[in-house]
mmCIF file of C-alpha atoms in Angstrom:
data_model
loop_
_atom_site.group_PDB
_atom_site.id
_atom_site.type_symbol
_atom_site.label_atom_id
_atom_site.label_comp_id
_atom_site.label_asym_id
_atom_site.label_seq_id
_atom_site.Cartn_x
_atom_site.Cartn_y
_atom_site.Cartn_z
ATOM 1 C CA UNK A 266 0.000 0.000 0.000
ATOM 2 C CA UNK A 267 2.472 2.495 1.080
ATOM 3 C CA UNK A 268 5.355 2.581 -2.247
ATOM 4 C CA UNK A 269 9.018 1.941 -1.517
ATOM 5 C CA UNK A 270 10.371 5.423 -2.483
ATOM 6 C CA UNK A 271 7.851 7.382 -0.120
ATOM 7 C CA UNK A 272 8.645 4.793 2.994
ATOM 8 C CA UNK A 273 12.378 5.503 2.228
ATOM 9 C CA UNK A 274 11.630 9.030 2.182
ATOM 10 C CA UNK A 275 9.553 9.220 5.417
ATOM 11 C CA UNK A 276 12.129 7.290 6.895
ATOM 12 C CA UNK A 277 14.900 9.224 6.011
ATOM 13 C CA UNK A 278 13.346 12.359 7.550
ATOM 14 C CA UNK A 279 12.342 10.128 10.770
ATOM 15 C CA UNK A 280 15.640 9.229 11.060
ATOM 16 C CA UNK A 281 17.106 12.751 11.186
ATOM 17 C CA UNK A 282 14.206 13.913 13.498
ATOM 18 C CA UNK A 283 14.389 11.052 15.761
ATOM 19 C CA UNK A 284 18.545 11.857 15.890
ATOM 20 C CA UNK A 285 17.893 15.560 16.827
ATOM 21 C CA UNK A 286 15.575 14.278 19.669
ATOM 22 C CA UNK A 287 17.984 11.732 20.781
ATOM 23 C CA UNK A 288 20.969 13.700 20.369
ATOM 24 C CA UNK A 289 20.238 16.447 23.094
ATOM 25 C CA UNK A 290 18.843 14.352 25.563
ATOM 26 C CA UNK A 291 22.179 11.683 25.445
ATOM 27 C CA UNK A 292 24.291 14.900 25.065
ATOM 28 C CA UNK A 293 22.626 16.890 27.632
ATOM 29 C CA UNK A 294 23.576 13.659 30.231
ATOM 30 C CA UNK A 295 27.599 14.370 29.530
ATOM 31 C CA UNK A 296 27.136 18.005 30.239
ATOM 32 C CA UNK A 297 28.979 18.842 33.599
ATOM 33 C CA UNK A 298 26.221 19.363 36.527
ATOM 34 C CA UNK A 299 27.552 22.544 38.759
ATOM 35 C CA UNK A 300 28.727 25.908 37.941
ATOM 36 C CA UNK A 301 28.485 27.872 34.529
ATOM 37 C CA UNK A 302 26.970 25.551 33.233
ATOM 38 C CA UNK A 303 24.219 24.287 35.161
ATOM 39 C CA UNK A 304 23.232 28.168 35.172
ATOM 40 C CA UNK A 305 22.982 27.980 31.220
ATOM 41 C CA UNK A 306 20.814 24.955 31.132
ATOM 42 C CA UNK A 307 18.774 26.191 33.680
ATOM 43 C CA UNK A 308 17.611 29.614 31.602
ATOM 44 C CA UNK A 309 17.304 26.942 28.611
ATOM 45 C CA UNK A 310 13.885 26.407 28.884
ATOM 46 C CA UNK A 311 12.847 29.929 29.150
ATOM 47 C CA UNK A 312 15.050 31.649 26.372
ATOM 48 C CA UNK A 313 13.357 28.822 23.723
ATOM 49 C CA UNK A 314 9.908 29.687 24.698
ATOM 50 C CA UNK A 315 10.923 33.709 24.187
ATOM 51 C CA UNK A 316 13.148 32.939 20.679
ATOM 52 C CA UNK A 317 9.848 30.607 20.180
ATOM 53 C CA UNK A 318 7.523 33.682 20.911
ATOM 54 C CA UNK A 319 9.190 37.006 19.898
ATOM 55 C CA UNK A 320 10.063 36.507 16.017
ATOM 56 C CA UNK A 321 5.849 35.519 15.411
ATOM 57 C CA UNK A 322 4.636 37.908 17.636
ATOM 58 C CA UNK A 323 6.898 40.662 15.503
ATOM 59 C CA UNK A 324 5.535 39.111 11.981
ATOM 60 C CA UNK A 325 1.959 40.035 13.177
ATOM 61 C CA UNK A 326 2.472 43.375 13.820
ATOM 62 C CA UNK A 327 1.430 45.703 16.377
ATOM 63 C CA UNK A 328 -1.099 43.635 17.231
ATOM 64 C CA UNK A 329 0.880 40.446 17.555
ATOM 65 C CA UNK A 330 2.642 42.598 20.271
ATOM 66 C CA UNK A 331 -0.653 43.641 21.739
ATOM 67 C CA UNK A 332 -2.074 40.019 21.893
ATOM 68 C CA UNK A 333 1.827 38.726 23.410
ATOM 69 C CA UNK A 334 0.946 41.561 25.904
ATOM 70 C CA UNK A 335 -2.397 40.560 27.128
ATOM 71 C CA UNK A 336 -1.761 36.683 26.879
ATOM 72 C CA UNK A 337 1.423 37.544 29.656
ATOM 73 C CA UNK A 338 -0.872 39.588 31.442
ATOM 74 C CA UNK A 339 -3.952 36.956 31.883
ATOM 75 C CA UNK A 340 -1.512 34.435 32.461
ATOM 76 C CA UNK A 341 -0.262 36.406 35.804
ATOM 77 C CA UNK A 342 -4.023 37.864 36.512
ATOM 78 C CA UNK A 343 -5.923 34.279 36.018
ATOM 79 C CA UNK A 344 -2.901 31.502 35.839
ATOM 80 C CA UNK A 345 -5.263 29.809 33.361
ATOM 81 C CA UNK A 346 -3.517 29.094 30.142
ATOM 82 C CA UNK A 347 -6.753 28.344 27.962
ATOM 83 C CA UNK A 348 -8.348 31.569 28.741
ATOM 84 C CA UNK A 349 -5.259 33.856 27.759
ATOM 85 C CA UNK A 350 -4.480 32.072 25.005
ATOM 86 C CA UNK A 351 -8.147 32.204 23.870
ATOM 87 C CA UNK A 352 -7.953 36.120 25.038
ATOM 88 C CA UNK A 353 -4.673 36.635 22.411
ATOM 89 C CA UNK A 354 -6.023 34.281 19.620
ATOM 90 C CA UNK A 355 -8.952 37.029 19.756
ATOM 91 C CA UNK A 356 -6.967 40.030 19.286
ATOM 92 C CA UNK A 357 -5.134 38.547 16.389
ATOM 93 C CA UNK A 358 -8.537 37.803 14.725
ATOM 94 C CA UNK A 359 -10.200 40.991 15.186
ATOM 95 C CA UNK A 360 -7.086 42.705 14.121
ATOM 96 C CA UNK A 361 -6.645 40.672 10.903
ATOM 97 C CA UNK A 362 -11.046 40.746 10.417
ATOM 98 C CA UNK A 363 -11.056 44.265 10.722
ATOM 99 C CA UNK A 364 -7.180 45.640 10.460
ATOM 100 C CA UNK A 365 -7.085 45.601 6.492
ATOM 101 C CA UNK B 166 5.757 7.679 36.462
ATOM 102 C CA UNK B 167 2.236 7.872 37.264
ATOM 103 C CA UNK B 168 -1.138 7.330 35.470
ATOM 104 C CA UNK B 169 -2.011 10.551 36.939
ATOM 105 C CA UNK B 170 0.684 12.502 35.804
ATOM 106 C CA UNK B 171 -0.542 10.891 32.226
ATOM 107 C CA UNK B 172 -3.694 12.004 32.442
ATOM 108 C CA UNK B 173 -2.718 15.501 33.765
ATOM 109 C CA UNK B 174 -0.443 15.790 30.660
ATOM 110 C CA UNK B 175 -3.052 14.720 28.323
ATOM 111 C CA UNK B 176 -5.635 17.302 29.522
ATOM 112 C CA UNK B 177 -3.166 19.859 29.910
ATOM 113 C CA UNK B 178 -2.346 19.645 25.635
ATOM 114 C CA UNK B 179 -6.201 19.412 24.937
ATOM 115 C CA UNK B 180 -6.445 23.096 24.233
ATOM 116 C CA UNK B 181 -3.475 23.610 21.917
ATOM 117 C CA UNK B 182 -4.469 20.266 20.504
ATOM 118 C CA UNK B 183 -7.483 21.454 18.560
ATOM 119 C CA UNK B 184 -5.309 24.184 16.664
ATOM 120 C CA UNK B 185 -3.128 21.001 15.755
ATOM 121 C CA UNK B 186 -5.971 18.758 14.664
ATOM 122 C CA UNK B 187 -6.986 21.742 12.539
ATOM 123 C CA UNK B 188 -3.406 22.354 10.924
ATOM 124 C CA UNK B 189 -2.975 18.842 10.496
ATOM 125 C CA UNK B 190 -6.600 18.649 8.495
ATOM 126 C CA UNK B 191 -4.976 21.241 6.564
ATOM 127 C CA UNK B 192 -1.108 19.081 5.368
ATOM 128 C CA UNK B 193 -3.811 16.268 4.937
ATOM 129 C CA UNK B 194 -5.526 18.457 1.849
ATOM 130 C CA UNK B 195 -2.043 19.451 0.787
ATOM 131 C CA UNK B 196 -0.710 15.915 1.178
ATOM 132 C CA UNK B 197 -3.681 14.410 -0.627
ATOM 133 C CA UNK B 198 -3.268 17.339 -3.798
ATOM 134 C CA UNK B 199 0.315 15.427 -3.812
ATOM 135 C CA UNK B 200 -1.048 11.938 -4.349
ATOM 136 C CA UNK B 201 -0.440 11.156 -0.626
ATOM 137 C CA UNK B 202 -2.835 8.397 0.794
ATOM 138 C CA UNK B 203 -4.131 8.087 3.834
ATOM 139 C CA UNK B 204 -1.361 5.380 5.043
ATOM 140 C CA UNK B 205 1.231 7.131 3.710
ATOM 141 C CA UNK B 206 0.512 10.774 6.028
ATOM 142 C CA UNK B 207 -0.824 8.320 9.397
ATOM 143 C CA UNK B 208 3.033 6.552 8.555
ATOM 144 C CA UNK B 209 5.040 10.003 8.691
ATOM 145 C CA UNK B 210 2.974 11.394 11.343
ATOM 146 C CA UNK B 211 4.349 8.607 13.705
ATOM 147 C CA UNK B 212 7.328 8.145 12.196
ATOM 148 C CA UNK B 213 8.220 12.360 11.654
ATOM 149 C CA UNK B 214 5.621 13.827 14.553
ATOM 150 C CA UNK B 215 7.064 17.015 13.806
ATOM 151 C CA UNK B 216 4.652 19.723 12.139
ATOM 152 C CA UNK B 217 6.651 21.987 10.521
ATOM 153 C CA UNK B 218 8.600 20.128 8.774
ATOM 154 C CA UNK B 219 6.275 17.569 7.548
ATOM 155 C CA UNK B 220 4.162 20.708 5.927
ATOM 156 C CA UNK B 221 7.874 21.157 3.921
ATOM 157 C CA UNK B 222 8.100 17.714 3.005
ATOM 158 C CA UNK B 223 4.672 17.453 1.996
ATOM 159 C CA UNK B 224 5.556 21.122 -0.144
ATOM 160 C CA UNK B 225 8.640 19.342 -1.900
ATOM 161 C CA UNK B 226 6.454 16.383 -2.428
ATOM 162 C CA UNK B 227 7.771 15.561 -6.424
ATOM 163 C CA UNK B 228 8.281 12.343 -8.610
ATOM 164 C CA UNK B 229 10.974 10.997 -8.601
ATOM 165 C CA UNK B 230 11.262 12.316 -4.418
ATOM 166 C CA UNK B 231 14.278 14.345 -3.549
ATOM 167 C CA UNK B 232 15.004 12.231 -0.486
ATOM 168 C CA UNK B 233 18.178 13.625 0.257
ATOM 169 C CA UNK B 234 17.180 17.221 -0.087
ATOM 170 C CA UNK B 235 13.965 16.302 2.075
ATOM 171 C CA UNK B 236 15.934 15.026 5.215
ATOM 172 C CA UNK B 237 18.269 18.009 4.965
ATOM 173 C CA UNK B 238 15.297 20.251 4.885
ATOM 174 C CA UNK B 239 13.625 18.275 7.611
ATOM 175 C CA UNK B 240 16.620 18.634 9.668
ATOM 176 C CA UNK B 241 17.629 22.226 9.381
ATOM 177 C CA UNK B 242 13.889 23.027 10.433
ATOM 178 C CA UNK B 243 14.079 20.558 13.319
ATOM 179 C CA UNK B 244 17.425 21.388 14.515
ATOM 180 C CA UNK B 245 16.077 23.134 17.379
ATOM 181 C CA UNK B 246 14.906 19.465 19.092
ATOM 182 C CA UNK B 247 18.628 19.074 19.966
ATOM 183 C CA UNK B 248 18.052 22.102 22.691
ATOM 184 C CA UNK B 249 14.648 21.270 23.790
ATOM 185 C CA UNK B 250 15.436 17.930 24.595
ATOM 186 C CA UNK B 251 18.586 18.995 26.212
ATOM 187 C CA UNK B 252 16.564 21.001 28.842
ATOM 188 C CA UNK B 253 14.583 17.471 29.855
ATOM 189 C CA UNK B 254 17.715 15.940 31.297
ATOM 190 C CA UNK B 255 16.248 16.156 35.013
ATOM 191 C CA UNK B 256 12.777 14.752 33.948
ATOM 192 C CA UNK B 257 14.580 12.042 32.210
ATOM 193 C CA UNK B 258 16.955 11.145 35.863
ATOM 194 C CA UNK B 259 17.372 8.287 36.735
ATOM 195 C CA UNK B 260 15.645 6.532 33.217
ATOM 196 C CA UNK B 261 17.479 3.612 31.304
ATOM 197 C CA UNK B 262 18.585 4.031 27.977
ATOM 198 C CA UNK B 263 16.007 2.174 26.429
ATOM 199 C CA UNK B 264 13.158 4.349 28.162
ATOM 200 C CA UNK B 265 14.940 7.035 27.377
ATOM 201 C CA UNK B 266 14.808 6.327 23.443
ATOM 202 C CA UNK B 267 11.389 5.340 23.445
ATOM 203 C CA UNK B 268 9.934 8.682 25.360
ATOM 204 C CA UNK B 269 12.228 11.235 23.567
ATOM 205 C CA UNK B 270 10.001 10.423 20.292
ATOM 206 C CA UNK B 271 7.143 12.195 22.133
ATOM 207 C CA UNK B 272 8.575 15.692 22.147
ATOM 208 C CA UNK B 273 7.188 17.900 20.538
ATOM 209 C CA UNK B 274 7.125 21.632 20.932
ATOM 210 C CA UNK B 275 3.529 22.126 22.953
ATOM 211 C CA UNK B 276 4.368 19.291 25.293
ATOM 212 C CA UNK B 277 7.563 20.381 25.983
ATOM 213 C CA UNK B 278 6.422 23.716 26.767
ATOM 214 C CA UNK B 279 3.431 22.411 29.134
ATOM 215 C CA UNK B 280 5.355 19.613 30.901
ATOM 216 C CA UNK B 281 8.174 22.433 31.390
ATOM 217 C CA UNK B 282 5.945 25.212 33.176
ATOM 218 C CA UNK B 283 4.028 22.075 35.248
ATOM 219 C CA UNK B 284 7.132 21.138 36.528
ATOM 220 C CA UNK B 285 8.151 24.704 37.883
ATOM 221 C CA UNK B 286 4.607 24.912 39.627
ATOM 222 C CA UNK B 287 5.178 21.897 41.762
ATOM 223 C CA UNK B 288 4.474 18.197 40.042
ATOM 224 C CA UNK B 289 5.040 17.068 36.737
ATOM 225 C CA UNK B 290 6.945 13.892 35.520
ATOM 226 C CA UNK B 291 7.815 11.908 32.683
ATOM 227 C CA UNK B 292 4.076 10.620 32.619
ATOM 228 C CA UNK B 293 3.264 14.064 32.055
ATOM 229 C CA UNK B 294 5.306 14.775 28.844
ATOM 230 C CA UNK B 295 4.048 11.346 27.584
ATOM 231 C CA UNK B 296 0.693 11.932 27.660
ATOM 232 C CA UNK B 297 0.887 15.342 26.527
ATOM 233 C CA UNK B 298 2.888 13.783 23.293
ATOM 234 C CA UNK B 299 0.042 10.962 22.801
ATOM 235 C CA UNK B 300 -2.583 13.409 23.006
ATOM 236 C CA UNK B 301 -0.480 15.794 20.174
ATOM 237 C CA UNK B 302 -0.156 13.085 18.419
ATOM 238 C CA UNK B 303 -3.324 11.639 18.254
ATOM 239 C CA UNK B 304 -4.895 15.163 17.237
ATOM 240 C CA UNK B 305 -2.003 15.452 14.558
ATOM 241 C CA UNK B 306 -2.816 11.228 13.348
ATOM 242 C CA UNK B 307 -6.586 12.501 13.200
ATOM 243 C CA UNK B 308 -6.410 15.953 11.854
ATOM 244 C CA UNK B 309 -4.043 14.458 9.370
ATOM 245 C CA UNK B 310 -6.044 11.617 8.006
ATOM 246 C CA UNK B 311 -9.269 13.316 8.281
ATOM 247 C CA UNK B 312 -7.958 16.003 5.775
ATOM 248 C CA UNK B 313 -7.287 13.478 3.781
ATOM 249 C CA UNK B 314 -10.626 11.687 3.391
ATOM 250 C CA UNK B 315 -12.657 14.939 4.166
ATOM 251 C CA UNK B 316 -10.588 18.287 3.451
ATOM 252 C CA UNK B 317 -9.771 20.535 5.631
ATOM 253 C CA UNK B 318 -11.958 20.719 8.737
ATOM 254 C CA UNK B 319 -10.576 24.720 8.975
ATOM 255 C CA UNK B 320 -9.740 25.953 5.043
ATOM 256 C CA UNK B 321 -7.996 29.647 6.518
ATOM 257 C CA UNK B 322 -6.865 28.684 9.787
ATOM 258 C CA UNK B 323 -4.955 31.968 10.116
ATOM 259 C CA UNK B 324 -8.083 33.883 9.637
ATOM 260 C CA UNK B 325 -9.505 32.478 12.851
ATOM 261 C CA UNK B 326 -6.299 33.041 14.583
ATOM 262 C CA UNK B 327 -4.781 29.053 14.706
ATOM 263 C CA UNK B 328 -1.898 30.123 13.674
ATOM 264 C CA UNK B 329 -1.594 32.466 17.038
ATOM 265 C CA UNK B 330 -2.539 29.521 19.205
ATOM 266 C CA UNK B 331 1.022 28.488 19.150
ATOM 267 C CA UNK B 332 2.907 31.247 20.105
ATOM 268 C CA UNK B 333 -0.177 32.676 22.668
ATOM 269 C CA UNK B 334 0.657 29.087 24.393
ATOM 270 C CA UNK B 335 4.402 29.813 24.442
ATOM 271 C CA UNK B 336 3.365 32.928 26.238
ATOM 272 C CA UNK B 337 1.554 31.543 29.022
ATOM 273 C CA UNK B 338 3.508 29.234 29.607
ATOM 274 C CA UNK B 339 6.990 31.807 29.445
ATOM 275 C CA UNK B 340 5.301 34.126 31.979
ATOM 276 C CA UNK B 341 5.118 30.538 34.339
ATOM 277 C CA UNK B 342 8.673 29.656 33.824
ATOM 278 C CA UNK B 343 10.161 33.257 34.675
ATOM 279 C CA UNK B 344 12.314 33.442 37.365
ATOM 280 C CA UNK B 345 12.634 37.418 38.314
ATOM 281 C CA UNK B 346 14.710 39.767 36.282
ATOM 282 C CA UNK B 347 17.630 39.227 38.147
ATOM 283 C CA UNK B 348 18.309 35.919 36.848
ATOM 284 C CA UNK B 349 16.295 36.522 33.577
ATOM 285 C CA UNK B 350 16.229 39.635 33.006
ATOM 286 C CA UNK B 351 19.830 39.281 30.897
ATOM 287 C CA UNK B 352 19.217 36.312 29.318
ATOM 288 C CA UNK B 353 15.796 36.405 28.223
ATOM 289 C CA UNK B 354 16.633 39.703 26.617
ATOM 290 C CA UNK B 355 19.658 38.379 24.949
ATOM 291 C CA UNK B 356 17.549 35.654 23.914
ATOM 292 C CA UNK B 357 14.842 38.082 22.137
ATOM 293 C CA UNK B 358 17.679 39.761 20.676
ATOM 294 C CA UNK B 359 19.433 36.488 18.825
ATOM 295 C CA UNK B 360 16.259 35.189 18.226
ATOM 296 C CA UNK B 361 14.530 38.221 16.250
ATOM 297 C CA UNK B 362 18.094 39.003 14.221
ATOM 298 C CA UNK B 363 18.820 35.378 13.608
ATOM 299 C CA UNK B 364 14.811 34.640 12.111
ATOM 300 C CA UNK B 365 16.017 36.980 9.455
ATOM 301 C CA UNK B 366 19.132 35.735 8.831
ATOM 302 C CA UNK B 367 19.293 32.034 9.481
ATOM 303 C CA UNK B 368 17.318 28.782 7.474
ATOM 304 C CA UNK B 369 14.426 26.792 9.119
ATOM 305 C CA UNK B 370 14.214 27.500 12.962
ATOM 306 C CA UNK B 371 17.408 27.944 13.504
ATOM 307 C CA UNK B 372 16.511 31.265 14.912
ATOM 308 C CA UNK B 373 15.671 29.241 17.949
ATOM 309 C CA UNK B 374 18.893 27.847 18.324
ATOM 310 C CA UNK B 375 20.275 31.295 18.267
ATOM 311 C CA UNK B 376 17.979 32.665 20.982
ATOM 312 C CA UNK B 377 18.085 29.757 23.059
ATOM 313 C CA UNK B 378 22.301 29.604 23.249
ATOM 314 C CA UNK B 379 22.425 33.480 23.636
ATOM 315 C CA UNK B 380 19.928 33.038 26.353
ATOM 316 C CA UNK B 381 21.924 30.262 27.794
ATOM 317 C CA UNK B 382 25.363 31.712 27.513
ATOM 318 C CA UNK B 383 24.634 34.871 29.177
ATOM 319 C CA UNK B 384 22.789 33.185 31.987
ATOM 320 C CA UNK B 385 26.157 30.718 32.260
ATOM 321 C CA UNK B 386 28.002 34.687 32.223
ATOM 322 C CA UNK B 387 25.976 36.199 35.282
ATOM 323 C CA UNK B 388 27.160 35.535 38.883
ATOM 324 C CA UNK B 389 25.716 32.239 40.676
ATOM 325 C CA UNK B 390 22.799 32.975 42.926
ATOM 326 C CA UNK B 391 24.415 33.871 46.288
ATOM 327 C CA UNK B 392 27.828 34.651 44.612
ATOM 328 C CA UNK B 393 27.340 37.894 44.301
ATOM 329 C CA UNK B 394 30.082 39.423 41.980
ATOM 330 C CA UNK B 395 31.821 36.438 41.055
ATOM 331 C CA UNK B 396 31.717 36.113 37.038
ATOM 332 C CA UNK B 397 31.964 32.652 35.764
#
């Protein structure tokens, strides 16, 4: 059912993703536990989410920024995660309904 | 790892799960324009599970297939998994090799993220990120394979904001993981920074890479907690 060429193709790009996964979770266990470094992997998780957030919320504009804004500030007012992401999902479609 | 902690994880993803059902309804249409069956997306859905990319693969989609080009693509896109699953060292304590190859499949961005902030608010373990990544996956398997059979369940997803649903998420679930200015203040900045310069200048999401190690680097730069003045 599935052809040879498009399993060796999905397989290919399994086998890179799966190595990426792998990779910093075996490499990450070699990494030295104290000091300068523990400190870097520590901010890890935060500075991805920001590099994950910032360059999107630039591409939509003023009111990408606006909806960032209001999503950060729910989150701290409510600590419920569904209602400020609902809360910036709406800016963003009211700005792009009614922006031009 | 508890059945708890699985079904905490798998609620937690529920919300962010519909805007991936309705993206992955969406690479089903594509997929099926390309002469992609049904079997074929379900089989790179769990063999890939990474959205992104598969939307690329699915773009570059040609007889005969590029499979070289493909993987490259597929890997400068998903380069970024190196750091994320760097950061999941401490979930991952104490875990045997094998365990350790079988759960790493699951990560994906949005469980990352969830299992990440759950963890700094008190309780969440590896059952946490697993269910999170079977109920991703699931949505991705079904949104996939419905678009497929049925189209596209939402044909503009950006117009209804879907597309915003990602980085909203991110948000939240930043604002949970941040520690006070003094320790990342510096680094998250440094992060925006590398991030927003390297989006323009770098392939794929490399850009993450860049923010993440800037972030990292100047955090490793600041003086321990404690230790005032000391540089390290």
């Amino acid at each position: 059912m599935i052809g040879r060429a498009t399993l060796g193709t999905i397989a290919a790009a399994a086998a890179v993703t799966y190595a990426l996964r792998a990779g910093g979770l075996l490499l990450a266990g070699r990494l030295p536990r104290g000091g300068p470094v523990r400190r870097a992997m520590e901010a890890l998780p935060g500075a991805i989410l920001v590099s994950l957030v910032a360059p999107s919320a630039l591409k939509s504009g003023p009111a990408g920024l606006a909806a960032v804004a209001l999503t950060a500030w729910l989150t701290l007012r409510t600590r419920n995660v569904f209602v400020a992401m609902a809360a910036g999902m709406a800016v963003v479609v009211v700005a792009r309904r009614f922006g031009g | 790892m508890s059945a708890l902690g699985w079904r905490m994880g798998f609620r937690a993803n529920l919300p962010v799960a519909a805007s991936v059902a309705a993206y992955g309804s969406v690479l089903g249409v594509l997929a099926a324009q390309k002469g992609l069956g049904w079997a074929d997306v379900l089989l790179m859905d769990l063999m890939v599970f990474a959205g992104s990319s598969q939307f690329v693969m699915v773009d570059m989609w040609t007889s005969p297939l590029p499979t070289a080009a493909m993987a490259a693509a597929v890997g400068v896109i998903n380069a970024r998994y190196v750091l994320i699953t760097a950061t999941l060292r401490p979930l991952f304590e104490g875990r045997r090799i094998l365990e350790k190859l079988f759960f790493v499949h699951f990560v994906a961005d949005e469980n990352w993220a969830v299992t990440m902030a759950a963890r700094r608010q008190g309780g969440a373990d590896l059952g946490h990120l697993w269910g999170g990544g079977v109920c991703l996956l699931g949505a991705w398997c079904l949104g996939t394979v419905a678009g497929v059979g049925f189209g596209a369940a939402v044909p503009d997803p950006e117009a209804w904001g879907l597309d915003f649903a990602f980085t909203a998420v991110f948000t939240a679930l930043a604002v949970s993981l941040w520690r006070g200015s003094r320790r990342d203040g510096l680094p998250w900045l440094a992060a925006v920074a590398a991030a927003c310069l390297g989006e323009r200048l770098l392939p794929g999401t490399w850009y993450v890479l860049a923010g993440g190690l800037a972030g990292a680097v100047t955090a490793a730069c600041l003086p321990d907690e404690g230790e005032g003045g000391r540089r390290g």
